[in-house]
Tab-separated table of C-alpha atoms in Angstrom:
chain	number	residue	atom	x	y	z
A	635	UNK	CA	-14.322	-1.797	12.939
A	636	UNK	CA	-16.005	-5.165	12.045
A	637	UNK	CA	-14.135	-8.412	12.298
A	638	UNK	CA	-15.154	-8.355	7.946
A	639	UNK	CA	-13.206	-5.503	6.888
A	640	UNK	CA	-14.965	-3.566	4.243
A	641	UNK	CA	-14.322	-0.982	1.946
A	642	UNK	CA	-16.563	2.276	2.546
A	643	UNK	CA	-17.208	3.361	-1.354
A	644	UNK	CA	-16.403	1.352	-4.334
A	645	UNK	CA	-14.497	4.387	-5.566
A	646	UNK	CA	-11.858	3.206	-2.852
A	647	UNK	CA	-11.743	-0.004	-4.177
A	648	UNK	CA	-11.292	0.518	-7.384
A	649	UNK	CA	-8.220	2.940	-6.461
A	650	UNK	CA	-6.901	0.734	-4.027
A	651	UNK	CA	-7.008	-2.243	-6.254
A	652	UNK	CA	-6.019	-0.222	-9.589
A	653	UNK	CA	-2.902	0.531	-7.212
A	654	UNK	CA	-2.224	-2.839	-6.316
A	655	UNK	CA	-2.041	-3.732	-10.374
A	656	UNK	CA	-0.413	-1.052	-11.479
A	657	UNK	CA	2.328	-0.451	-8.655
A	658	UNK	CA	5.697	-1.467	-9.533
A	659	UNK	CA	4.616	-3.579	-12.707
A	660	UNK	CA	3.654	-0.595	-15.038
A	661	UNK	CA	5.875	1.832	-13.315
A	662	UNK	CA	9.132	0.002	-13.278
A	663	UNK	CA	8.853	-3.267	-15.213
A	664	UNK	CA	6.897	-2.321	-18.440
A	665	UNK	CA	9.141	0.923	-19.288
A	666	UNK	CA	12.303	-1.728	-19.108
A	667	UNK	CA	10.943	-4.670	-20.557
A	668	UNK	CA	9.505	-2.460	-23.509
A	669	UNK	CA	12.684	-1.432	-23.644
A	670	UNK	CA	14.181	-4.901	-24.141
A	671	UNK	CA	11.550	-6.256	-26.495
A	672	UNK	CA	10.606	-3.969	-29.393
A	673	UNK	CA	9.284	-0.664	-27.692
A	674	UNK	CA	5.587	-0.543	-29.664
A	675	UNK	CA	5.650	-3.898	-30.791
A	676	UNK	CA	6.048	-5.303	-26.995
A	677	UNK	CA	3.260	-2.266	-26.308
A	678	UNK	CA	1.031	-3.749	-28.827
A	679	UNK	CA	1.183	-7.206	-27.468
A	680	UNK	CA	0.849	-5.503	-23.857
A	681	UNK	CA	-2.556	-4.440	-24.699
A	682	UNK	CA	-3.947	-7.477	-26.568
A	683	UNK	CA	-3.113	-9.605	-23.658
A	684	UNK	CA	-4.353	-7.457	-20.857
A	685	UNK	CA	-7.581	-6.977	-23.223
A	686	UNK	CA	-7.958	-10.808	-23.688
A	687	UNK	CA	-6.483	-12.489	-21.627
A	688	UNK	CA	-5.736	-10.206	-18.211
A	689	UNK	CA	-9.204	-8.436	-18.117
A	690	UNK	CA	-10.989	-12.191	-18.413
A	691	UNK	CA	-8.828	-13.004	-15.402
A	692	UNK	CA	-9.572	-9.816	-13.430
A	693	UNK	CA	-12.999	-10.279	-13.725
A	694	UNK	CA	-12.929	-13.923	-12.882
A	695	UNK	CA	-11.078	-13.269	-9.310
A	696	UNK	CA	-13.104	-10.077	-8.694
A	697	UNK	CA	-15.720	-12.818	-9.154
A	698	UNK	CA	-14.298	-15.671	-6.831
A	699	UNK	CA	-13.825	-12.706	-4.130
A	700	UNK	CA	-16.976	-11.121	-4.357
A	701	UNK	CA	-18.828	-14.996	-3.673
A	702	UNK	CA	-16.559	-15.910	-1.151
A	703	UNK	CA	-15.963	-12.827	1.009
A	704	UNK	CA	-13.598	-14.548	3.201
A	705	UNK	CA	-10.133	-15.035	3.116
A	706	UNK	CA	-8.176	-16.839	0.436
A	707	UNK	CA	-6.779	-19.572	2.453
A	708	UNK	CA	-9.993	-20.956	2.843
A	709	UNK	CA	-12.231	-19.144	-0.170
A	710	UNK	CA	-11.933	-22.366	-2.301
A	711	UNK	CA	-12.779	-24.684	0.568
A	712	UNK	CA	-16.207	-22.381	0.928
A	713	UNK	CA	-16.913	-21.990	-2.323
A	714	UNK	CA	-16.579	-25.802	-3.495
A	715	UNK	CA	-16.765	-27.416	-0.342
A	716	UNK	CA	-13.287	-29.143	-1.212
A	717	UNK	CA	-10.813	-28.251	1.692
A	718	UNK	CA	-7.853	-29.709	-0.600
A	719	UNK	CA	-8.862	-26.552	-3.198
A	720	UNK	CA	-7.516	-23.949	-0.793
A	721	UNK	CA	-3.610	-25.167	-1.489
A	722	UNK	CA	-4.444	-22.620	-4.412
A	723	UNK	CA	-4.882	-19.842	-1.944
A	724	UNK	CA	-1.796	-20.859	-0.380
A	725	UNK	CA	-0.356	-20.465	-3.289
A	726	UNK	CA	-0.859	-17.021	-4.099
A	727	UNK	CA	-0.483	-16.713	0.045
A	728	UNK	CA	3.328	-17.650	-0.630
A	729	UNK	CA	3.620	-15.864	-4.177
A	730	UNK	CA	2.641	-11.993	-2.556
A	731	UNK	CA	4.936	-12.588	0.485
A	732	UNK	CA	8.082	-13.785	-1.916
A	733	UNK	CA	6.694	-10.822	-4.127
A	734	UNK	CA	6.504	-8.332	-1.322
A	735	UNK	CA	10.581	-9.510	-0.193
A	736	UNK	CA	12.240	-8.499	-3.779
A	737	UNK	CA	9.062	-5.503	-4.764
A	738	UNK	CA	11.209	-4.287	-0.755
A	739	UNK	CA	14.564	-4.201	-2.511
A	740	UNK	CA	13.685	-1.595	-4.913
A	741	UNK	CA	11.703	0.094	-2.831
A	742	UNK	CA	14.555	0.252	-0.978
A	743	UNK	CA	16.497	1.595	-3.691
A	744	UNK	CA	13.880	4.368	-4.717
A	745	UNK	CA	13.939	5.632	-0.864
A	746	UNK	CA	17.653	5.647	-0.949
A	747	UNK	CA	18.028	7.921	-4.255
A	748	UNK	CA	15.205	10.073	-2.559
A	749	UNK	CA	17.583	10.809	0.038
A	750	UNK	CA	20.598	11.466	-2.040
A	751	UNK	CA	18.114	14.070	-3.890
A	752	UNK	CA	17.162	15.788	-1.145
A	753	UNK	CA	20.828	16.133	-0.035
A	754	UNK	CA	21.439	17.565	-2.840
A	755	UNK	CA	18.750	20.207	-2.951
A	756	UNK	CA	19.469	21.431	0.507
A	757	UNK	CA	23.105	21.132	-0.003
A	758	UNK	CA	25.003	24.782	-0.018
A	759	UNK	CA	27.668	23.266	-2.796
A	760	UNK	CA	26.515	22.848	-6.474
A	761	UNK	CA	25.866	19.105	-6.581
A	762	UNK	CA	24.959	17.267	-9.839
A	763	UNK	CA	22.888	14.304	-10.358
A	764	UNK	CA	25.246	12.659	-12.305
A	765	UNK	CA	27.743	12.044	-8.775
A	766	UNK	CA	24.245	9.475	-7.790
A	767	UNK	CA	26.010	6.085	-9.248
A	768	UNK	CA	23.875	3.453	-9.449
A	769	UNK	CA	25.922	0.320	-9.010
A	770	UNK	CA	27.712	2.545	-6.148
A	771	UNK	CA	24.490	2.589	-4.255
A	772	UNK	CA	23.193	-1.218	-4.766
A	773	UNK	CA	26.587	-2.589	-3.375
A	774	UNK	CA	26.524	-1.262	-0.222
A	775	UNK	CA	24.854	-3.887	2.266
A	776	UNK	CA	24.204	-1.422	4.882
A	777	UNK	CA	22.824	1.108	2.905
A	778	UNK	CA	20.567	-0.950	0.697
A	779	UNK	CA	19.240	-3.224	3.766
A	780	UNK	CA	18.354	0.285	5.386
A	781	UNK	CA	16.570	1.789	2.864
A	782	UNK	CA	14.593	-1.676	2.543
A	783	UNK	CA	14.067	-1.408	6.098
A	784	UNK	CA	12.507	1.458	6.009
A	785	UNK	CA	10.328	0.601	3.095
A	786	UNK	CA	8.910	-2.335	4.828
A	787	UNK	CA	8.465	-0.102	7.708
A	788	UNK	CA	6.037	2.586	5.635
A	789	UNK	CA	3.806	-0.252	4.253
A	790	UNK	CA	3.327	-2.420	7.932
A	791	UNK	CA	2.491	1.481	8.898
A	792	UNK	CA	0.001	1.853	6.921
A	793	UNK	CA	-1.441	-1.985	7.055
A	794	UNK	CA	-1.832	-1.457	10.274
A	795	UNK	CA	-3.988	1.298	10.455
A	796	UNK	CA	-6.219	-1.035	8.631
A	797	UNK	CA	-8.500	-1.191	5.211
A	798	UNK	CA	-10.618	1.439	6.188
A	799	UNK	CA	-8.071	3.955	7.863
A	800	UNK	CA	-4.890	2.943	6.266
A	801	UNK	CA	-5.596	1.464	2.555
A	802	UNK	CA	-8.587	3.479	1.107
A	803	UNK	CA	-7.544	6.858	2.835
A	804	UNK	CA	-3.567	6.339	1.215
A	805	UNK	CA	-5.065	4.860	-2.278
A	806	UNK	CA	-7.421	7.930	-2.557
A	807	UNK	CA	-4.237	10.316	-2.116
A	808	UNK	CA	-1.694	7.946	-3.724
A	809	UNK	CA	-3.471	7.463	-6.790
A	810	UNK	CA	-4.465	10.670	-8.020
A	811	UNK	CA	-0.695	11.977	-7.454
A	812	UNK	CA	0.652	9.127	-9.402
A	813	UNK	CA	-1.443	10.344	-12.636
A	814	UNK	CA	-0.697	13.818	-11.720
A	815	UNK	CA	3.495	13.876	-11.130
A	816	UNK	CA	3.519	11.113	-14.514
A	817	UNK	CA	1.789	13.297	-16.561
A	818	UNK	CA	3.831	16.594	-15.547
A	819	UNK	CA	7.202	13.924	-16.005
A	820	UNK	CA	5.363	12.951	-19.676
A	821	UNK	CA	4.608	16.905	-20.918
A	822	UNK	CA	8.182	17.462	-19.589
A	823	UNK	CA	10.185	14.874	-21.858
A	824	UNK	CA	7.746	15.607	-24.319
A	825	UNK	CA	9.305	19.071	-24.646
A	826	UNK	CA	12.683	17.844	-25.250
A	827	UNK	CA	14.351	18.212	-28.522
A	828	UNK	CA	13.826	15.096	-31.237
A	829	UNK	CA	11.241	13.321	-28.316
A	830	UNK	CA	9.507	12.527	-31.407
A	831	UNK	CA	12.132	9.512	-32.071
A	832	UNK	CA	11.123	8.197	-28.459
A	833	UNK	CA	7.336	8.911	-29.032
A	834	UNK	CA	8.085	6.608	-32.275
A	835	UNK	CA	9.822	4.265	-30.722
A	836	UNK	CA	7.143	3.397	-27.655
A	837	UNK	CA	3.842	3.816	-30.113
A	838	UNK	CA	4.934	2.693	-33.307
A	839	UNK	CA	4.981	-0.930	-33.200
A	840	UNK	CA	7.663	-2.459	-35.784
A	841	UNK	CA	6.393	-6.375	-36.944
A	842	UNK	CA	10.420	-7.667	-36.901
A	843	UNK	CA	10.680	-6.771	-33.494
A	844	UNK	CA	8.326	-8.908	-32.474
A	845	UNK	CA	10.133	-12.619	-30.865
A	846	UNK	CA	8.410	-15.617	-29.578
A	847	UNK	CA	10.173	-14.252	-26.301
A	848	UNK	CA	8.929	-10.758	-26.416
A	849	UNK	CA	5.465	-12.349	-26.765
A	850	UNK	CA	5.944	-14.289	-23.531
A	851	UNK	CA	7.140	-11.631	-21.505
A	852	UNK	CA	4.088	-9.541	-22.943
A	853	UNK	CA	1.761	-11.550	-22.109
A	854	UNK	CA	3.669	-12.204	-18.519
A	855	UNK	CA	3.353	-8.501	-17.998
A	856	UNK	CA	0.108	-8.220	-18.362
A	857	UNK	CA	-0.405	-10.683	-15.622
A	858	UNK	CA	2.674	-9.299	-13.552
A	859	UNK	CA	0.498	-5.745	-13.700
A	860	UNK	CA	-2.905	-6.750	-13.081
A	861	UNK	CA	-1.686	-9.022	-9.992
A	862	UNK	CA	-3.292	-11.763	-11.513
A	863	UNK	CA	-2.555	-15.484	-10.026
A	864	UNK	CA	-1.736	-14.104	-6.240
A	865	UNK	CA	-5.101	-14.127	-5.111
A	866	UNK	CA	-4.229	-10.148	-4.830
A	867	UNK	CA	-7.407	-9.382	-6.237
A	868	UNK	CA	-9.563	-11.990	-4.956
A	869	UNK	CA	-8.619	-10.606	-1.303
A	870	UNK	CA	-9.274	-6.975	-2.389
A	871	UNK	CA	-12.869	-7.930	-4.142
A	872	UNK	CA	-13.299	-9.823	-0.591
A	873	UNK	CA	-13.587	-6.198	1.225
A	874	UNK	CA	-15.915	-4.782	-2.039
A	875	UNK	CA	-19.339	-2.897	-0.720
A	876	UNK	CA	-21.702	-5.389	-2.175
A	877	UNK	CA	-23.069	-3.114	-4.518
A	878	UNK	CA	-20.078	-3.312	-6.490
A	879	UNK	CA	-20.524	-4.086	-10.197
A	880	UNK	CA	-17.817	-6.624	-11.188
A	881	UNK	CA	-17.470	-5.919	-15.159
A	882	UNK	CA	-17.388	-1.746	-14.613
A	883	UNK	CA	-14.198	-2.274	-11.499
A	884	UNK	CA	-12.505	-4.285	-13.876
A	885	UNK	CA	-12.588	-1.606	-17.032
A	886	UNK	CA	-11.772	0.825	-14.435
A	887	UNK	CA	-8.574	-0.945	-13.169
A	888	UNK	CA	-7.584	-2.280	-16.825
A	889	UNK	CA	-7.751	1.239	-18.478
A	890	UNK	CA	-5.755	2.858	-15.309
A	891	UNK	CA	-3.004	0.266	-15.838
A	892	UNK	CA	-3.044	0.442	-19.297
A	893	UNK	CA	-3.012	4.144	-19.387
A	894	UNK	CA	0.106	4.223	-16.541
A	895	UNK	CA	2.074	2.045	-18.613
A	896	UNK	CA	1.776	4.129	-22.042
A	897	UNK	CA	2.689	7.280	-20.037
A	898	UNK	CA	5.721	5.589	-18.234
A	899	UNK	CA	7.004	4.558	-21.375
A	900	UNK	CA	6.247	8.604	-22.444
A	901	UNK	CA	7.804	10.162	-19.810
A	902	UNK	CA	10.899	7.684	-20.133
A	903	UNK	CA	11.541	6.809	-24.047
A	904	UNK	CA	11.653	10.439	-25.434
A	905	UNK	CA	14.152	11.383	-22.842
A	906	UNK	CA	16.245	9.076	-23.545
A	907	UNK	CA	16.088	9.109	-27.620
A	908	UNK	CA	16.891	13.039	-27.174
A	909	UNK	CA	20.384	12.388	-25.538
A	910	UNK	CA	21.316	9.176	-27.439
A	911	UNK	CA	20.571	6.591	-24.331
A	912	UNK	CA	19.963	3.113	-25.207
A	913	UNK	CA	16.606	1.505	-24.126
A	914	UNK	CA	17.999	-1.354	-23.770
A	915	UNK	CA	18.856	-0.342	-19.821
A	916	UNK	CA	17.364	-3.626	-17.747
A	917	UNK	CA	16.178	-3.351	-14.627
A	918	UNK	CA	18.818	-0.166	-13.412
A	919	UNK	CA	16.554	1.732	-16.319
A	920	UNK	CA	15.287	4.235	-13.807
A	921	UNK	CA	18.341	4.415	-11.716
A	922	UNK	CA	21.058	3.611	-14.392
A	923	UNK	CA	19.946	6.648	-16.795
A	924	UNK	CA	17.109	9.198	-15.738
A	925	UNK	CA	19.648	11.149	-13.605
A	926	UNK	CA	21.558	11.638	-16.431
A	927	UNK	CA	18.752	12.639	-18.075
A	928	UNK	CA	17.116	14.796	-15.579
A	929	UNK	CA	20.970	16.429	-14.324
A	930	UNK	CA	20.978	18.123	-18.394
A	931	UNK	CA	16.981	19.721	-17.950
A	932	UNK	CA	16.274	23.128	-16.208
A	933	UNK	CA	15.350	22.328	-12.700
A	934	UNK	CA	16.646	18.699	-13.733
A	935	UNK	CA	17.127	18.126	-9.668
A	936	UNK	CA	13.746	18.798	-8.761
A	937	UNK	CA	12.211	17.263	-11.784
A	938	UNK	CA	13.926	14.310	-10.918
A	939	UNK	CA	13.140	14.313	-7.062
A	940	UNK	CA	9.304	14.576	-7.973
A	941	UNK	CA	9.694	11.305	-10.489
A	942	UNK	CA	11.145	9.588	-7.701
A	943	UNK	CA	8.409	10.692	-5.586
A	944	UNK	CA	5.729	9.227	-7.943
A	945	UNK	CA	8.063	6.000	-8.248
A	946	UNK	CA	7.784	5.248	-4.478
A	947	UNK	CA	3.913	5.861	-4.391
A	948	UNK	CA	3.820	3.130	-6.816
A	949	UNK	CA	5.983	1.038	-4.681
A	950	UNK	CA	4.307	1.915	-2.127
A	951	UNK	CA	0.845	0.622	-3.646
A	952	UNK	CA	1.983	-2.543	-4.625
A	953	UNK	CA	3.347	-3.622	-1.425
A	954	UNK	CA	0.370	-2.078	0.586
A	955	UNK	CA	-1.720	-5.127	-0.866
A	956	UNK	CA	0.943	-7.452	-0.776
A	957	UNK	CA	1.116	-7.182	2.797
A	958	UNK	CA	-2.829	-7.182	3.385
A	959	UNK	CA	-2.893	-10.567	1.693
A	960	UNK	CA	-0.900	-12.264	4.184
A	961	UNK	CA	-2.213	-10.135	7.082
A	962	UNK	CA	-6.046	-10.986	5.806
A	963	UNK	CA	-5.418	-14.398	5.917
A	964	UNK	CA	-3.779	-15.138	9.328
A	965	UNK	CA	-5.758	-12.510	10.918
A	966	UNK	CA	-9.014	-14.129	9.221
A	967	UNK	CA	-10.770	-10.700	9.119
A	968	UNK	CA	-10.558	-10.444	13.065
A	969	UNK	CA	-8.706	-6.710	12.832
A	970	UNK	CA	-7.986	-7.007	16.755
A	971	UNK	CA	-5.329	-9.218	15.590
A	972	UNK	CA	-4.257	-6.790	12.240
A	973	UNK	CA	-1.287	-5.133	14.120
A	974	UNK	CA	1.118	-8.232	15.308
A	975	UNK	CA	-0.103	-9.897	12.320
A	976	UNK	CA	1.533	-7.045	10.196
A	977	UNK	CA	4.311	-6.403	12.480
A	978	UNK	CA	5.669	-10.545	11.982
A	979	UNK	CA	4.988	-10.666	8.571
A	980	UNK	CA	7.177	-7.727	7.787
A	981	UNK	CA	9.884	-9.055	10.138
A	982	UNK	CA	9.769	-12.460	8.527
A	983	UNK	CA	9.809	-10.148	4.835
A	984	UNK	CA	12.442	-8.197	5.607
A	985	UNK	CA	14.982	-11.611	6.940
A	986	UNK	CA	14.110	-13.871	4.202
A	987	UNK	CA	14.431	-10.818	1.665
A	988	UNK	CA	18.267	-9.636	2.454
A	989	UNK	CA	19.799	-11.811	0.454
A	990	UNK	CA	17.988	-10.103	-2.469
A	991	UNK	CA	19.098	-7.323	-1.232
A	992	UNK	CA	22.970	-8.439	-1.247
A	993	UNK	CA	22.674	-10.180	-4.457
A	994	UNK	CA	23.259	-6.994	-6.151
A	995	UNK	CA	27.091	-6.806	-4.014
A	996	UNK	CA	28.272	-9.079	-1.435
A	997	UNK	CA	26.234	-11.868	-2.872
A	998	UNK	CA	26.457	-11.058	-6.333
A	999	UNK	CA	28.782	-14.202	-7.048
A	1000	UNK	CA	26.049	-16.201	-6.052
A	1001	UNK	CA	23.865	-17.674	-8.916
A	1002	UNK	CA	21.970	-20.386	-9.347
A	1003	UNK	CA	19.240	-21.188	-11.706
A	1004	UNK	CA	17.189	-18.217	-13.268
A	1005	UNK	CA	20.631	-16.113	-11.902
A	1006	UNK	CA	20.651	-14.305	-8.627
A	1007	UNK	CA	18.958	-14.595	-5.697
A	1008	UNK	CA	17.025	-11.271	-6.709
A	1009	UNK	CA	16.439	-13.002	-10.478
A	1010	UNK	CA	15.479	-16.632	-8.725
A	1011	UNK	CA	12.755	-15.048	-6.672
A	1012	UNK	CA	11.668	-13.177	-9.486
A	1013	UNK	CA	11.500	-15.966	-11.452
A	1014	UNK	CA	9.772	-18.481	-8.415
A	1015	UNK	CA	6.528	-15.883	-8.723
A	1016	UNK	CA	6.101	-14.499	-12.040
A	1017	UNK	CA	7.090	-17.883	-13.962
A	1018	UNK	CA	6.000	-20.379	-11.710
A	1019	UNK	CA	3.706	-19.507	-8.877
A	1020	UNK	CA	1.271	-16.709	-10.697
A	1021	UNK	CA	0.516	-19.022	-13.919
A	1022	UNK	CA	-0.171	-22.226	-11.372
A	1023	UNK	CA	-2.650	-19.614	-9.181
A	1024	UNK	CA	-4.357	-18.095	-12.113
A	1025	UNK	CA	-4.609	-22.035	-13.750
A	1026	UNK	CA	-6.022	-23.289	-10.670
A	1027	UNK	CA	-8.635	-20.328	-9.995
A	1028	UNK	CA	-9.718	-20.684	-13.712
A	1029	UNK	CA	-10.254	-24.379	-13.061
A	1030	UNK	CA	-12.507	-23.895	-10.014
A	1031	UNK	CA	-14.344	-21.678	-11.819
A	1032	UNK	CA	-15.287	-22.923	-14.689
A	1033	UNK	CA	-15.583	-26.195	-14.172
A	1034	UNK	CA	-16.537	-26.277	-10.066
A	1035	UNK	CA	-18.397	-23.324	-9.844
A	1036	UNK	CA	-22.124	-23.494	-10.178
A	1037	UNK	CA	-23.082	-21.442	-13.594
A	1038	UNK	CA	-25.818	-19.737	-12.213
A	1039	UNK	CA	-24.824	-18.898	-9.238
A	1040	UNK	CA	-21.650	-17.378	-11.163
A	1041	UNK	CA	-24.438	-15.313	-13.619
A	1042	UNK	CA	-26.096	-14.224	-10.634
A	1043	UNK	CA	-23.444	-12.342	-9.175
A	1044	UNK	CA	-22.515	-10.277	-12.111
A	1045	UNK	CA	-25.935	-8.395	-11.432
A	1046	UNK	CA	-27.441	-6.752	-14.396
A	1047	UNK	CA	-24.402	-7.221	-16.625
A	1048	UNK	CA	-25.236	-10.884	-16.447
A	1049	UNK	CA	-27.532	-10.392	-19.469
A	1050	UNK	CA	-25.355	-9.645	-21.642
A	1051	UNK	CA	-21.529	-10.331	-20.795
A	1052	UNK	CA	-21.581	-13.180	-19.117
A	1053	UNK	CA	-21.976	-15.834	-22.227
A	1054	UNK	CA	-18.852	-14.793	-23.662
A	1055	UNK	CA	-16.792	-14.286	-20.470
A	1056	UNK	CA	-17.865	-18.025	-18.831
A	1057	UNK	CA	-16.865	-19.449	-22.446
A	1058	UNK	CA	-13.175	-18.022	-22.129
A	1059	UNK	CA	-12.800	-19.141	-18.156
A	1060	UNK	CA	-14.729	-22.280	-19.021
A	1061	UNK	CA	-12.700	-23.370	-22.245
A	1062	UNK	CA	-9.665	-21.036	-23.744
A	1063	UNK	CA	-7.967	-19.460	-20.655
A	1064	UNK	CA	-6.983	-23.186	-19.353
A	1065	UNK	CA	-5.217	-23.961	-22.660
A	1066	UNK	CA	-3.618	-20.485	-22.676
A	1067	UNK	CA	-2.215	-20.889	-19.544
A	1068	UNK	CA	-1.147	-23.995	-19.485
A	1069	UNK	CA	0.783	-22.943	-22.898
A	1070	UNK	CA	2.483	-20.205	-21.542
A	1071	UNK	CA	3.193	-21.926	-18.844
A	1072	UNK	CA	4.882	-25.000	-20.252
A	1073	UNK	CA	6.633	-22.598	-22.879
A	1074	UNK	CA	8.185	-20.150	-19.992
A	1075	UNK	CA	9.831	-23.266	-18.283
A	1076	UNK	CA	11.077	-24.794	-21.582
């Protein structure tokens, strides 16, 4: 392999970089935040933002990655020839690996329920998935710090093996199972006597559910899902065969993530509005109440088992690139270096990210700030660190960047989307984000 990984087709990047976006945000976040703010009215502000605002954005670090084609500790130093630029890649360096510490903790938890599942399948006594409890599970520090453990162990496996060997070969498996086990979980619940409340509830958007709050954490999940602001996708675009055109990997990646979050919130909301479950679950949404769900269906166990499945794949995705962020960039594309790279990193993850881990029991007591430990590093990335990497990378862009050096490398879409696109990067995004920023601290 070349000291400049690449990716072999752009198929491969698209999948591995849809399943970098989609990952845990559409999976587990937007189902539970939907469920906080308004259902279809937070689903309806989901789309106009990832259509306005996070495809823009997409585009504009598929850009940045595509020109620089080097890693993003140094990208903004190459591409403006200001070294003091690249404390934006450093940025989004420290955002991914604080990201990839609490994305471990419920990765952890997914692995852990996996294994109570499969005890119960193979187990000769009648079990029921209602004996899983989920507050149980997340207070015991051994437990939970294993089943992290061994998450962080599956993704520095498969980093290791490299872009080529590892990420494109698991994306092109991963990805077509997610779509596959969501949509046999969707036609499932979709079966289920009066689903048509929860069908209602996630796709018909009601105006006086819509808060100044629920807007914000719209619009932050369309960043949170698209990766945007960790250099994520700057690093992925970085690998991209050069005959990859920039506008059509965006749609691609935008209508995937879109498309995962509507069915999560299919396969989830008319399950619940058939047995008289609140929405209204949290974070625990997946944990707290789908076993409850699942433990009343025929073949509820193994129903269940394969949702958890499909859960950890997208766990699984987002962490993949989380890792090969950091590994890219202290490696510097030399892949003789790729395995101790990986193998520190995921040490150094899995220290500074156990007292997530025991925030949810022995540390629990312990809050500070945004809350937890869990809820602080939470906030640290998708409040502070994504907005001030997504600012930044606008800024060099539309107001370092050479124009037409920027039109030339959208290739023949240059003709006729560029205009528009360099107007929002150039002039609205800044004010956006700047907005939402100031608003989400105050």
């Amino acid at each position: 392999m070349s000291s400049q990984s690449q990716w072999k087709t752009s198929t491969g990047f698209i999948l591995a970089s849809a399943g970098s976006a989609i990952g845990l945000g559409a999976m587990w976040k937007f189902p539970y935040m939907a469920g906080i703010y308004g259902g279809g009215a937070f689903l309806l502000l989901f789309l106009l933002f990832t259509i306005f605002v996070g495809f823009p954005l997409l585009i504009m670090e598929f850009t940045v990655g595509k020109m620089g084609r080097t890693y993003t500790t140094q990208i903004y130093s190459k591409l403006t020839g200001k070294k003091w630029l690249n404390i934006i890649g450093w940025n989004g360096n420290l955002a991914v690996f604080i990201l990839f510490g609490f994305y471990s903790v419920i990765g952890g938890w997914i692995i852990i329920y996996i294994g109570n599942v499969i005890l119960q399948m193979l187990s000769i006594e009648k079990a029921s998935l209602t004996q899983i409890n989920f507050e149980k599970i997340i207070s015991n520090p051994w437990l939970t710090v294993l089943g992290q453990g061994i998450f962080i162990l599956l993704t520095m496996i498969i980093v290791m093996m490299g872009v080529e060997k590892g990420l494109e070969k698991a994306s092109k498996v991963m990805m077509p199972l997610l779509f596959i086990f969501l949509i046999i979980v969707v036609v499932k619940s979709l079966t289920l006597d009066g689903a048509l409340d929860g069908v209602r509830y996630i796709l018909q958007p009601r105006m006086e559910d819509i808060s100044m709050k629920g807007v914000l954490f719209a619009l932050g999940q369309s960043f949170f899902t698209l990766s945007l602001g960790t250099t994520g996708m700057i690093t992925y675009a970085s690998y991209a065969p050069k005959a990859m055109t920039i506008k059509s990997s965006a749609i691609s990646i935008v209508i995937m993530n879109i498309l995962v979050s509507v069915l999560a919130g299919l396969a989830i909301f008319p399950a619940l509005k058939t047995f008289g479950y609140a929405p209204q679950e949290g974070p625990g949404l997946l944990f707290k109440v789908l076993p409850l769900v699942f433990s009343q269906m025929g073949f509820g166990t193994v129903f269940y088992f394969i949702f958890l499945i499909l859960f950890l794949f997208a766990a699984l995705t987002s962490s993949i690139s989380l890792l090969e962020l950091n590994v890219s960039n202290f490696t510097k594309n030399d892949n003789t270096k790729r395995k101790s790279v990986a193998f520190v990193a995921s040490i150094l993850v899995f220290i500074i990210s156990i007292p997530a881990t025991l925030s949810f029991g022995s540390l629990s007591g312990l809050k500070f700030g945004a809350g937890t430990i869990f809820d602080n590093m939470d906030f640290l990335v998708s409040n502070i660190l994504m907005p001030l990497g997504a600012l930044g990378t606008t800024l060099v862009v539309g107001q370092l960047l050479d124009k037409d050096t920027l039109k030339e490398s959208f290739g023949r879409d240059k003709f006729k989307f560029f205009a528009p696109w360099y107007f929002l990067i150039k002039y609205i995004m800044p004010v956006v984000i700047i907005l939402v920023f100031i608003v989400q601290l105050f």
